[in-house]
CSV table of C-alpha atoms in Angstrom, one decimal:
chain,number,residue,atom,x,y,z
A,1,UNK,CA,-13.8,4.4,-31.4
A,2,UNK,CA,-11.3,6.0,-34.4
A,3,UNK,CA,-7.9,5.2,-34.1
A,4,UNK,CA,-6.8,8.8,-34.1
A,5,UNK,CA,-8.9,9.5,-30.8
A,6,UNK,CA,-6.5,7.0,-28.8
A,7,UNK,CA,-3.2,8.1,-30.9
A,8,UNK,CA,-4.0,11.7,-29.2
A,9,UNK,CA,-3.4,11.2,-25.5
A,10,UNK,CA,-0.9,8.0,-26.2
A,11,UNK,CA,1.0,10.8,-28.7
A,12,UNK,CA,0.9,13.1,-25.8
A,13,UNK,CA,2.4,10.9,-23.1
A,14,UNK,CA,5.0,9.9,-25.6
A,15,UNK,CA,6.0,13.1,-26.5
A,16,UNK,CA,6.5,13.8,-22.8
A,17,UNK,CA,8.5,10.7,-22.0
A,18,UNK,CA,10.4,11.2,-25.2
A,19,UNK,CA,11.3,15.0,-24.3
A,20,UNK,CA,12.2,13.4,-20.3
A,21,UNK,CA,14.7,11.2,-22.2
A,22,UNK,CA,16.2,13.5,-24.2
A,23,UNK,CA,17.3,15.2,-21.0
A,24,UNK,CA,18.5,11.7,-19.4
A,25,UNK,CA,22.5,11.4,-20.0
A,26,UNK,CA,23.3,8.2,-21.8
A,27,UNK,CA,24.2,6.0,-18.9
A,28,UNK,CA,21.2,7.0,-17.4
A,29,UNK,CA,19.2,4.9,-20.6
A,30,UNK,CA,21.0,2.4,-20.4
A,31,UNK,CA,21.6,1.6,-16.8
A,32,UNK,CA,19.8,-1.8,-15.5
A,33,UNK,CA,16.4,-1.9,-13.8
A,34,UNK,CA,17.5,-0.6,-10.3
A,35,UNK,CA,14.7,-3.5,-9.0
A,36,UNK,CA,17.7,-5.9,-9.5
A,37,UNK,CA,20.3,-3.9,-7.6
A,38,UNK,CA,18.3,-3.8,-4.1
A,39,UNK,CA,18.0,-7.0,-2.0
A,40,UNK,CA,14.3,-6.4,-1.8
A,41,UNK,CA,12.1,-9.5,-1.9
A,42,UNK,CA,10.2,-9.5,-5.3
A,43,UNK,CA,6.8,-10.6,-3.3
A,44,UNK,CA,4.9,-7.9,-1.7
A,45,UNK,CA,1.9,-9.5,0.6
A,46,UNK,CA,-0.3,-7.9,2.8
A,47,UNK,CA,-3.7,-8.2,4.7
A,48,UNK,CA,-6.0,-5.6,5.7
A,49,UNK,CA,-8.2,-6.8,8.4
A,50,UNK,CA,-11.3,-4.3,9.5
A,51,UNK,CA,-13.9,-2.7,8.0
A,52,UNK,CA,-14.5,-0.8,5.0
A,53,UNK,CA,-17.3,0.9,2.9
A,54,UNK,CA,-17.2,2.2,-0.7
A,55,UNK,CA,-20.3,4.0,-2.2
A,56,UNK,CA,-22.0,2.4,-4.9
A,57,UNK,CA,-23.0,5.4,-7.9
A,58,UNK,CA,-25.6,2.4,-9.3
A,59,UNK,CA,-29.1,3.2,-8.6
A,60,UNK,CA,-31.0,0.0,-7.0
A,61,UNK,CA,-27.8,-1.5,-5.8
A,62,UNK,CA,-25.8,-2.0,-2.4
A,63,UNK,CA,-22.5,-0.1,-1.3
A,64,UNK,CA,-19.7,-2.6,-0.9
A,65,UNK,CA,-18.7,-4.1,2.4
A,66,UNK,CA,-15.0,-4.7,2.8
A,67,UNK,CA,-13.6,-6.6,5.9
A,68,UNK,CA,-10.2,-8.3,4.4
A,69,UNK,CA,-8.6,-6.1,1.7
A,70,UNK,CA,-5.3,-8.0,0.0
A,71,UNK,CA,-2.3,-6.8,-1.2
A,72,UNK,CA,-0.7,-9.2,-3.6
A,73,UNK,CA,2.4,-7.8,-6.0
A,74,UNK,CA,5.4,-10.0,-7.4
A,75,UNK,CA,7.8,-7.0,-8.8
A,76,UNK,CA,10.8,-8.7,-11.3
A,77,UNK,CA,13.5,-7.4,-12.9
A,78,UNK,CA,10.6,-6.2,-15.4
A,79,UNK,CA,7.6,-7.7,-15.4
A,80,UNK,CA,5.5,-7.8,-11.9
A,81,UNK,CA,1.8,-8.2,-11.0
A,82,UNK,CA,0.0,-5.6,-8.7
A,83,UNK,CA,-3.2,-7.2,-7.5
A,84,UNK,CA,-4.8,-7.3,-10.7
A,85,UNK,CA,-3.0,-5.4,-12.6
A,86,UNK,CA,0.1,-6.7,-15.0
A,87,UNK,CA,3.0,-5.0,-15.9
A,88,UNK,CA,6.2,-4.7,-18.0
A,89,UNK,CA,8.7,-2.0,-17.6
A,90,UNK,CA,9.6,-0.7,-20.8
A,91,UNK,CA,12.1,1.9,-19.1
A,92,UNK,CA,13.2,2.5,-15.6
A,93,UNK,CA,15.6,6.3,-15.7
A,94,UNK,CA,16.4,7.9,-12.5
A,95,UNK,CA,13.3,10.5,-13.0
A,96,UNK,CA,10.9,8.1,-14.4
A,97,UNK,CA,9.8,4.5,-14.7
A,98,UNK,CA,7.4,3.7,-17.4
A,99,UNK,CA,5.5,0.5,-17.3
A,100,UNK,CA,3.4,-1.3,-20.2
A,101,UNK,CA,0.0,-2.3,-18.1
A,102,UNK,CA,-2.5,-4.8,-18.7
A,103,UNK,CA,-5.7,-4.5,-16.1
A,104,UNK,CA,-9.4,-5.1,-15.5
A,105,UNK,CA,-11.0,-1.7,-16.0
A,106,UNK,CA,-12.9,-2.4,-12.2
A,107,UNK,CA,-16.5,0.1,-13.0
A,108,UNK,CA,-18.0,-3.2,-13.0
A,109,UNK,CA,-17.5,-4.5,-9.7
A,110,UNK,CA,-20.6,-1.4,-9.2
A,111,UNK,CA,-22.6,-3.9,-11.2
A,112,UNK,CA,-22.1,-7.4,-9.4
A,113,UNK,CA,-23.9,-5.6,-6.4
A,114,UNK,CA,-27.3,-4.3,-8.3
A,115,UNK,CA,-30.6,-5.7,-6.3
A,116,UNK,CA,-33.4,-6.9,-9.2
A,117,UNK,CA,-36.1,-8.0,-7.3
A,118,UNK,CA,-37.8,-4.8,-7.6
A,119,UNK,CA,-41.1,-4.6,-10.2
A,120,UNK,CA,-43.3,-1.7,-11.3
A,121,UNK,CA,-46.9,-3.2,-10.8
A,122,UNK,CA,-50.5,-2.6,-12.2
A,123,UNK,CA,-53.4,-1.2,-10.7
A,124,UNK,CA,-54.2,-4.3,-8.9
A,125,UNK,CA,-51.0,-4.8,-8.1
A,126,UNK,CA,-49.9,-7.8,-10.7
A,127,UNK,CA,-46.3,-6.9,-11.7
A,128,UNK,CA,-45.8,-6.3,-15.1
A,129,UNK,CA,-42.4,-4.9,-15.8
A,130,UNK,CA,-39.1,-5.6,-13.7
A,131,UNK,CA,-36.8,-3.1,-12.9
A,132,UNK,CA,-33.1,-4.7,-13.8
A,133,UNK,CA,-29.6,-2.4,-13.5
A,134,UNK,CA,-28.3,-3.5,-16.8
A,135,UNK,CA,-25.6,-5.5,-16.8
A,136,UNK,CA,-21.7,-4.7,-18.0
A,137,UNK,CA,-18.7,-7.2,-18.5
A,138,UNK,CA,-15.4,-5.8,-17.0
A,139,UNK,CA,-12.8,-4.7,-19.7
A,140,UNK,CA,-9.6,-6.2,-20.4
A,141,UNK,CA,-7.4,-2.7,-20.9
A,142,UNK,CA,-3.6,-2.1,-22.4
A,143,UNK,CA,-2.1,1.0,-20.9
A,144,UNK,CA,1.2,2.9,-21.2
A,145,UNK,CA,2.3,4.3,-17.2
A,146,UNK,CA,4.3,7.0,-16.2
A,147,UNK,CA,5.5,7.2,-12.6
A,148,UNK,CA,7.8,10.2,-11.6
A,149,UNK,CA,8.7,11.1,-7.9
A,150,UNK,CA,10.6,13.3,-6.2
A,151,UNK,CA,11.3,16.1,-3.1
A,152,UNK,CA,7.8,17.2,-4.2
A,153,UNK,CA,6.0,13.9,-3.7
A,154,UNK,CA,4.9,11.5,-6.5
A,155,UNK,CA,2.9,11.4,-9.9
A,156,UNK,CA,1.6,8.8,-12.0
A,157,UNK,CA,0.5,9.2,-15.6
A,158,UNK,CA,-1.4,6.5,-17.1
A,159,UNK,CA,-3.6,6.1,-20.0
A,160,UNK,CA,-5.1,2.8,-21.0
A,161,UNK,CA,-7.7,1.5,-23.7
A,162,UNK,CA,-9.8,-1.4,-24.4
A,163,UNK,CA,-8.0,-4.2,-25.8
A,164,UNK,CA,-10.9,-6.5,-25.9
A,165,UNK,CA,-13.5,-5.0,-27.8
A,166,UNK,CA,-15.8,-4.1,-24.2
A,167,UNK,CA,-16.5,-0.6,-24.6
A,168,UNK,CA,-14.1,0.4,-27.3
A,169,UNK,CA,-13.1,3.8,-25.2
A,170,UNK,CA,-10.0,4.8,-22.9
A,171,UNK,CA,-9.0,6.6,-19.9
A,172,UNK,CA,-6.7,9.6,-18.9
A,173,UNK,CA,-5.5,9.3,-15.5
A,174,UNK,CA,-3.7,11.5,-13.0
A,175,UNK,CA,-3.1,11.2,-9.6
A,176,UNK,CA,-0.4,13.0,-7.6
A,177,UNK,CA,0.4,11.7,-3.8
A,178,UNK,CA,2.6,13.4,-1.3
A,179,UNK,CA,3.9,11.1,1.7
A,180,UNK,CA,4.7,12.6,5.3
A,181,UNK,CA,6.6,10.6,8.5
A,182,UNK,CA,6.3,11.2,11.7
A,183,UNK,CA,7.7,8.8,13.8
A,184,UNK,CA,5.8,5.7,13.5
A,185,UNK,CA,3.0,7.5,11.9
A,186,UNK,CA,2.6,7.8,7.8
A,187,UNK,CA,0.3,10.1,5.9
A,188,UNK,CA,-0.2,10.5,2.6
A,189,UNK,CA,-2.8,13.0,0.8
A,190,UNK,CA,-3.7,12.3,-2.7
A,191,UNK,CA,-5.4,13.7,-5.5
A,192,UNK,CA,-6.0,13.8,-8.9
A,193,UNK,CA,-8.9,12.7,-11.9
A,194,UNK,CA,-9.4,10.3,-14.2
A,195,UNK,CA,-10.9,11.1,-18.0
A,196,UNK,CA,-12.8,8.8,-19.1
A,197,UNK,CA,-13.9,8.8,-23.1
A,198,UNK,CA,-17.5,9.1,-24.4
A,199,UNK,CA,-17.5,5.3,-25.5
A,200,UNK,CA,-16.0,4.2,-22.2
A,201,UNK,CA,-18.6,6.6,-20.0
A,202,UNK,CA,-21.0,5.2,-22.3
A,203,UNK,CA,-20.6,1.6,-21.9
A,204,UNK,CA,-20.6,1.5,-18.2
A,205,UNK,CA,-23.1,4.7,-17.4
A,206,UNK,CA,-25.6,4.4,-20.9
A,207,UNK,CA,-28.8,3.0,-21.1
A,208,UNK,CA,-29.5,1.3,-24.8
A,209,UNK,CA,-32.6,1.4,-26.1
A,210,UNK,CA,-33.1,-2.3,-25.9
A,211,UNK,CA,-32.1,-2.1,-22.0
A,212,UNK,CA,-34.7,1.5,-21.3
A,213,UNK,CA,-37.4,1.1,-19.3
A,214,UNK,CA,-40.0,3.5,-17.1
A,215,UNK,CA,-37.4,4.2,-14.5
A,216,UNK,CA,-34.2,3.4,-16.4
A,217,UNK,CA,-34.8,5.9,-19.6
A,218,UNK,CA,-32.7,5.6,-22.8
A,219,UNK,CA,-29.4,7.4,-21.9
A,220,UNK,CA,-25.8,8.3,-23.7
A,221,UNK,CA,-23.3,9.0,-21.6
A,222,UNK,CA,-20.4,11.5,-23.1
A,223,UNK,CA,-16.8,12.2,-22.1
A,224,UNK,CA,-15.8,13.3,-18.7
A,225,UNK,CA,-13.2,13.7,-16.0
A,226,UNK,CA,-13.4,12.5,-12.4
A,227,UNK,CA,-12.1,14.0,-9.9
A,228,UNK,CA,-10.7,12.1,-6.8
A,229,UNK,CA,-8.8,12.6,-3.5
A,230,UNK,CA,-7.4,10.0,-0.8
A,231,UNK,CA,-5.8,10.8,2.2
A,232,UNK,CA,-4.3,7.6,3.7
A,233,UNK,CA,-2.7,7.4,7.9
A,234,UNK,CA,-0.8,4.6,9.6
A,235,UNK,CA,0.6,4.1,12.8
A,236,UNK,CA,3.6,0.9,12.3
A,237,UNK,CA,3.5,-1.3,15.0
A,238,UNK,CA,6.8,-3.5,14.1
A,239,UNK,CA,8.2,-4.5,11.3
A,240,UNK,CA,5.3,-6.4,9.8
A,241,UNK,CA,1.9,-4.5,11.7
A,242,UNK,CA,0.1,-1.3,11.3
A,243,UNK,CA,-3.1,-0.1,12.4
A,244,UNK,CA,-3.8,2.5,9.2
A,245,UNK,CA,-7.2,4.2,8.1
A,246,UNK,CA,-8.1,5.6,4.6
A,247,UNK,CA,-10.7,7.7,3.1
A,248,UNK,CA,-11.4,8.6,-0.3
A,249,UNK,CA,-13.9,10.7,-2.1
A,250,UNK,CA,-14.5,11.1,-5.6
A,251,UNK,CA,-17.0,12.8,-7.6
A,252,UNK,CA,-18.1,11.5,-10.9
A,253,UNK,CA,-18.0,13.4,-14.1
A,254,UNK,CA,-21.6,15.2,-15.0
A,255,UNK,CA,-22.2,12.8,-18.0
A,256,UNK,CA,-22.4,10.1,-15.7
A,257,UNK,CA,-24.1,11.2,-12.9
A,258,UNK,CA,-26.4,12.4,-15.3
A,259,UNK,CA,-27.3,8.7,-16.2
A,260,UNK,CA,-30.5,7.7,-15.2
A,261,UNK,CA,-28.4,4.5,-13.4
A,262,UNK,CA,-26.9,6.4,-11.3
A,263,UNK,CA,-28.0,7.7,-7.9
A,264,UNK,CA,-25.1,9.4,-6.5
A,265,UNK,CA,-22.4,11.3,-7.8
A,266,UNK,CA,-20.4,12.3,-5.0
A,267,UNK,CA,-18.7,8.6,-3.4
A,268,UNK,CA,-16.9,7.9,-0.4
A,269,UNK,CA,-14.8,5.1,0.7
A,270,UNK,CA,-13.5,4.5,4.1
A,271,UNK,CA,-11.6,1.6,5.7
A,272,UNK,CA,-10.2,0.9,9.1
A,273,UNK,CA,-8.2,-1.4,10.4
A,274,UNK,CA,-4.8,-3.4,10.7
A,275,UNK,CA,-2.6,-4.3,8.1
A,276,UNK,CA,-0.3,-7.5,8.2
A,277,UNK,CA,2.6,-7.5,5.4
A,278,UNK,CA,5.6,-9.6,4.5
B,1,UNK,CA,24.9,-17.4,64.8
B,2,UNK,CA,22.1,-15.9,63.0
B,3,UNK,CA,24.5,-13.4,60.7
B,4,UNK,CA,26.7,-16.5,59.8
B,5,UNK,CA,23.6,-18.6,58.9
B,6,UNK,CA,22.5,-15.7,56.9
B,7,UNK,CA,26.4,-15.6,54.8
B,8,UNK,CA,25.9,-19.1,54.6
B,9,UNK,CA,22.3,-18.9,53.0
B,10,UNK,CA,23.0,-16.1,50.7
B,11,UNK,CA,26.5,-18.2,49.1
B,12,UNK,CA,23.7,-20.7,49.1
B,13,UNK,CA,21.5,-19.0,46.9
B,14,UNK,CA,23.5,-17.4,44.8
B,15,UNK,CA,25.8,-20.5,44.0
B,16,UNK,CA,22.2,-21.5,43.0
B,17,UNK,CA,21.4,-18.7,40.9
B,18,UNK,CA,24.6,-19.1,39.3
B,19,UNK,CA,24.3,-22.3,38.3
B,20,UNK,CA,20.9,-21.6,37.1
B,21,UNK,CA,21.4,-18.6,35.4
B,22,UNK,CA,24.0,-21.7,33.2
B,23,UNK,CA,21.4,-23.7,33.1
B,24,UNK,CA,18.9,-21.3,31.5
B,25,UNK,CA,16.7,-19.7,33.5
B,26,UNK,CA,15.3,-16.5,32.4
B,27,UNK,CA,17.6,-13.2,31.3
B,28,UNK,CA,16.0,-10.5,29.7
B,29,UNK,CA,17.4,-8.3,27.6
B,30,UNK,CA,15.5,-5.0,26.3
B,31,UNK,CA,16.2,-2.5,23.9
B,32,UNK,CA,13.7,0.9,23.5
B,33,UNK,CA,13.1,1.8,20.7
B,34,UNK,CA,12.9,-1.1,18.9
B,35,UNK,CA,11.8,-0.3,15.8
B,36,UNK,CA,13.7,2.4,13.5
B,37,UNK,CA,11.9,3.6,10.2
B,38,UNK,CA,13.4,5.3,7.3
B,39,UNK,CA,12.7,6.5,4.1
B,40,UNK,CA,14.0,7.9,1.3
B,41,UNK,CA,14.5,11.5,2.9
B,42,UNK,CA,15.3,9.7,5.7
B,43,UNK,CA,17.7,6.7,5.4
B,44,UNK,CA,19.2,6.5,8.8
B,45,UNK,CA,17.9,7.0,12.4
B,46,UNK,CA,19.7,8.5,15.2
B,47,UNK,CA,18.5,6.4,18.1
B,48,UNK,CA,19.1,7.4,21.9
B,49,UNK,CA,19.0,3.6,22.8
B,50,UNK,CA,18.0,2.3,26.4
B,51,UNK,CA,19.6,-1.1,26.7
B,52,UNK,CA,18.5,-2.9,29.6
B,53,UNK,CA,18.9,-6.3,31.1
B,54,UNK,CA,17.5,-8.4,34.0
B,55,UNK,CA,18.8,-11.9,35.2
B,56,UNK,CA,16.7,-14.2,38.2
B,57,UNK,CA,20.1,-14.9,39.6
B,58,UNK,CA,23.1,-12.4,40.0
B,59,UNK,CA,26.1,-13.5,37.7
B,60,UNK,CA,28.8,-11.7,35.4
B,61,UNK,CA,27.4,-10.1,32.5
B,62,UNK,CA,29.0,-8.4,29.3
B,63,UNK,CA,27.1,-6.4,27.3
B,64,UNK,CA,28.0,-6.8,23.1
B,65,UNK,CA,26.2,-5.3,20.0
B,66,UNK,CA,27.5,-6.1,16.3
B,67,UNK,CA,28.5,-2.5,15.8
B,68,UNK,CA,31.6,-3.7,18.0
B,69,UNK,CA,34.0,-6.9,18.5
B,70,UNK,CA,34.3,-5.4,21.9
B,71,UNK,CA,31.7,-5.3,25.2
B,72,UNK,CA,30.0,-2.1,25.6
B,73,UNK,CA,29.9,-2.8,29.2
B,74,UNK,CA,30.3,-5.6,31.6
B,75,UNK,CA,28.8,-6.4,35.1
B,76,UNK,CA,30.5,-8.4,37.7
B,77,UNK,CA,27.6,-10.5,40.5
B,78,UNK,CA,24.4,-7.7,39.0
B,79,UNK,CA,21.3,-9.2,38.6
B,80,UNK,CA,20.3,-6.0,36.4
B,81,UNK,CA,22.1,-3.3,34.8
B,82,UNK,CA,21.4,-0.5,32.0
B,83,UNK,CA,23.4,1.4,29.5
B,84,UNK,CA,22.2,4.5,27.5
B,85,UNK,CA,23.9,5.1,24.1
B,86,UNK,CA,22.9,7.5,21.0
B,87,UNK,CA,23.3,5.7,18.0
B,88,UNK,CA,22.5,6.1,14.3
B,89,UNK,CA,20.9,2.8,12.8
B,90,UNK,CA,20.6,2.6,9.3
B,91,UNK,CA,20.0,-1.3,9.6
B,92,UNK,CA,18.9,-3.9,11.8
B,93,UNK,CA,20.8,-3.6,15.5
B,94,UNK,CA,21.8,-6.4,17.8
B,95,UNK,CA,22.7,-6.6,21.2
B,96,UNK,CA,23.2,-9.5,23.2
B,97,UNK,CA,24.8,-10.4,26.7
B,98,UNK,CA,26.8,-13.1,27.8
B,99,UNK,CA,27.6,-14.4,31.1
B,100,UNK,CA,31.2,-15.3,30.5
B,101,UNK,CA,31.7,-17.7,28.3
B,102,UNK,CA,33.0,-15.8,24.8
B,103,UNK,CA,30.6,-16.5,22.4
B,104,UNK,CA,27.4,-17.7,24.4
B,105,UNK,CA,24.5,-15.5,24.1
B,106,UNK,CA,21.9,-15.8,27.5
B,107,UNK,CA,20.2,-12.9,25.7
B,108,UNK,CA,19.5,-11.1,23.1
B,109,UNK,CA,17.7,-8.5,21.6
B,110,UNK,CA,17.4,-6.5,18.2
B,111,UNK,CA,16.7,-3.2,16.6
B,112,UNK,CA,14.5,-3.2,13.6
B,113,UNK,CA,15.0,-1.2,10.4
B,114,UNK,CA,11.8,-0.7,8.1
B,115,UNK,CA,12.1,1.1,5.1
B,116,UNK,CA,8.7,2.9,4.1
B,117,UNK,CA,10.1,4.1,0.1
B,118,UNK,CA,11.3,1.3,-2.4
B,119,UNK,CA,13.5,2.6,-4.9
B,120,UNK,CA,11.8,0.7,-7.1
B,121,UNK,CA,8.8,3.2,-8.0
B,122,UNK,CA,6.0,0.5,-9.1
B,123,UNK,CA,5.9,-0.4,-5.3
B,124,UNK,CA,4.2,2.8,-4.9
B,125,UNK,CA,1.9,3.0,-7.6
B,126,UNK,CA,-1.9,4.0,-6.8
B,127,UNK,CA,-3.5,1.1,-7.4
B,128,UNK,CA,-7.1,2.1,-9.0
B,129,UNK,CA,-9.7,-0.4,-8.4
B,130,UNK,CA,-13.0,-0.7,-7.0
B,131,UNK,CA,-12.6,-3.9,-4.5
B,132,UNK,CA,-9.4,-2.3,-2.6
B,133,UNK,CA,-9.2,0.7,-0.5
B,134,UNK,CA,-5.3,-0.2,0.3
């Protein structure tokens, strides 16, 4: 991966934030991180107890089964950890917050559920070549964030790129959400997609020559945008209960659901159930 | 004889329900709704509260919340009583009855605030990964 084809979408996002500030009024720069002006508790816990399904896209592999979903996030003044994901907040404006991310790029977790027991056999039935899903490391990734909100609901802006030398790419992503109340009921639609560069599709979704075999063919995977949607309802019980479902769909790019390792383009996720949080 | 034995009986009882209403015994105090939610569009609730109390013995009741130093209503030898009053809550709402002594709460019961939106926007950032559906 050339330099210049990260600079592009990190010069884009810049140049927006940088044009968003220019409209700020000084005070507005400068004021402190409003997390430290709210009495909120820095530690956000949470439990979902049910059950849950997410499609797997891998070929030879098995969807994965969720009954306990955690929530874990510690938000300080400006660093805070969202299950997985770490964070600094390099501004925080009344329009927009933008947050420095470091995260595990989570396309393998498709990979830790791959079955390999499966061989091509002979004539006489002697197996002579095992089918294996190849095998991919998850990606340590360094990100710049924009969230904005608003009357109009929510957006979040995010690009992030290999910082460990996995698969050398990055990823666009976009994702708007809109929240409704009704009583004690929440909903909130989603929607958005997620760009993923040729080197990144290519690590997760190629085949190398060294990895092809009679089912698995030799395979490079280009650049490509997928698209997703959520919708997300809960009904609060009290103050710490909720019974809530969710379902998501999203559908992969063509380059790879054109890969020979995947089965499935179009994936759904679903998950039912109560939520405890502190 | 009968109607005197009766008099007798009820001073009886509720001497003894007196005296165990100060010794303990059960007084419930209810409040519906109990749970007020806001949000940022949203930050306050106006509440048509149902506050409602039941003793096992008859007694004198006063009625407080911590809107007011004063009682919102008192009760003199009820066993029960209720009060409706519209409210707007924009944070967590007690009420709690004594039975005459100043200061000593037989029950109590509260009004829950729960904010939904965090001014702080990384609460509500998607999270992206493949293990969580939340």
């Amino acid at each position: 991966m050339s330099r210049r084809t990260i600079h592009g979408p990190l010069f884009l996002l810049l140049m927006c934030l940088s044009a968003a500030g220019h409209a700020q009024t000084v005070p507005a720069q400068t004021e402190a991180p409003r997390a430290a002006l709210d009495d909120e508790s820095p530690w956000r816990l949470g439990v979902g107890l049910g059950y849950g399904e997410r499609d797997n896209p891998l070929a030879l592999s098995e969807d994965l089964k969720m009954l306990v979903d955690l929530d874990i996030a510690w938000f300080g003044d400006r660093w805070f950890f969202d299950n997985g994901d770490g964070g600094f907040m390099l501004r925080d404006a009344e329009h927009y917050t933008l947050n420095l991310i470091g995260r595990f790029n989570s396309d393998r977790v498709f990979f830790a559920k791959t079955d390999s027991d499966i061989f091509i056999v002979n004539l006489v039935g002697d197996p002579i070549e095992q089918i294996v899903v190849p095998d991919r490391d998850y990606a340590v990734e360094l990100g710049l964030e924009l969230l904005t909100d608003g009357d109009w609901g929510s957006l979040q802006a995010a690009v992030h790129r290999d910082a460990g030398g996995t698969h050398d790419g990055y990823e666009l992503y976009l994702n708007y959400a809109r929240s409704y109340r009704w009583q004690r009921w929440s909903f909130q639609p989603s929607m958005g997609l997620s760009y993923k560069s040729a080197r990144l599709n290519d690590y997760y979704w190629g085949v190398r020559a060294d990895e092809a075999s009679f089912v698995f063919p030799e395979y490079r995977a280009g650049a490509g945008a997928n698209k997703h949607a959520r919708f997300a309802a809960s009904y609060r019980l009290d103050r710490s209960w909720s019974i809530f479902a969710v379902a998501e769909f999203e559908r992969l790019s063509s380059q790879a659901a054109r890969s020979p390792l995947v089965e499935q383009r179009d994936l759904r996720g679903v998950f039912v159930g109560f939520h405890y949080g502190l | 004889m009968t109607r005197s034995f009766a008099s007798l009986l009820s001073i009886l009882i509720a001497g003894g329900f007196a005296d165990a209403v100060a010794r303990g015994l059960p007084v419930v105090l209810t409040v519906k709704p109990v749970l007020c939610i806001t949000d940022r569009r949203n930050p306050t609730c106006e509440m048509s509260l149902l506050v409602a109390w039941e003793s096992e013995a008859a007694g004198d009741f006063c009625l407080y919340s911590d809107v007011a130093a004063a009682a919102i209503s008192c009760w003199a030898r009820e066993s029960s009583g209720r009060i409706e009053e519209a409210r707007v809550v924009e944070r967590p709402l007690t009420y709690w009855l004594t039975n005459g002594e100043p200061g000593v709460r037989v029950a109590e019961a509260t009004v829950d605030v729960v904010t939904t939106d965090s001014e702080d926007r990384r609460r509500g950032r998607q999270r992206r990964h493949a293990w969580s559906l939340l």
